[in-house]
Coordinates of C-alpha atoms in Angstrom, one line a residue:
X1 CA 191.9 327.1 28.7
X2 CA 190.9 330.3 30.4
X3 CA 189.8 330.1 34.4
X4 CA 187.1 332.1 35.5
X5 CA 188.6 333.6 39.2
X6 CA 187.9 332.3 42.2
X7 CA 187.7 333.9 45.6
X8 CA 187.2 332.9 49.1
X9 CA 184.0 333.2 50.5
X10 CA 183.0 333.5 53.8
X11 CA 179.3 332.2 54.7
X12 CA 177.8 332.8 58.3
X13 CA 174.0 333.9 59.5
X14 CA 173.8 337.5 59.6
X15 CA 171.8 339.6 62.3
X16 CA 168.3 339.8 61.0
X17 CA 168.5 335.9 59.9
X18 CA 170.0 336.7 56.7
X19 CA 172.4 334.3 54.8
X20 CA 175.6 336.2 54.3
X21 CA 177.8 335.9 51.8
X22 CA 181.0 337.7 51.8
X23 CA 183.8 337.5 49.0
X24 CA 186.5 339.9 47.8
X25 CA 186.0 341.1 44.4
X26 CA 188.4 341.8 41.3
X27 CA 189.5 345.1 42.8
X28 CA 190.3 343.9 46.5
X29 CA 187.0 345.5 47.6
X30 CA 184.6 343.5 50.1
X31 CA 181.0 342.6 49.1
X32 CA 178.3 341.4 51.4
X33 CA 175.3 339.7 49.9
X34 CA 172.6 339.1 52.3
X35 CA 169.6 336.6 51.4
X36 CA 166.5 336.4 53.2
X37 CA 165.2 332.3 54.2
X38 CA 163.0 332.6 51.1
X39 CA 166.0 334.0 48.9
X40 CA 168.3 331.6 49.4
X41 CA 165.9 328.7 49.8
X42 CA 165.1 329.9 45.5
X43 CA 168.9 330.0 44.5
X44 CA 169.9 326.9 46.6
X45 CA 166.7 325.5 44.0
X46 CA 168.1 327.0 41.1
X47 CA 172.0 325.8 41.6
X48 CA 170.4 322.3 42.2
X49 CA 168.7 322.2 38.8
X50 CA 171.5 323.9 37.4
X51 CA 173.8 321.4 38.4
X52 CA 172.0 318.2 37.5
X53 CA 171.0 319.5 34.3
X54 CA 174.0 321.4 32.7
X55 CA 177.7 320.1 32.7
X56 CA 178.9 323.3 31.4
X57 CA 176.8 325.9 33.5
X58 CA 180.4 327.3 34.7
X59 CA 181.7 327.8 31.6
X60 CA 178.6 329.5 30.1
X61 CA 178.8 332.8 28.3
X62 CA 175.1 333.7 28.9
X63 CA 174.2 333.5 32.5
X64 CA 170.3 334.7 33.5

């Protein structure tokens, strides 16, 4: 079985009102990903559909 990696993440409201994300990557640099309300409100919908309608949506080879 081959893991996909997992990193910690660090979630906190941004200045601005953005939802930050913030995870170390493959090659030990830091990335930020900021989401506006509306942003995050569409990939909080997303994950929810994903989650209820595919078991395997981790494991995927072709992700949108």
């Amino acid at each position: 079985m081959k893991l996909k990696p997992t990193f910690e993440t660090e979630a906190y409201i941004a200045a601005g009102g953005y939802f930050a994300i913030r995870q170390e990557n493959s090659m030990g640099e830091e990335d930020t990903i900021l989401l506006s309300p509306e942003q995050l409100r569409a990939v909080m919908a997303y994950a929810r559909v994903q989650l209820r309608t595919s078991k395997t949506w981790w494991d995927a080879e072709d992700v949108d």
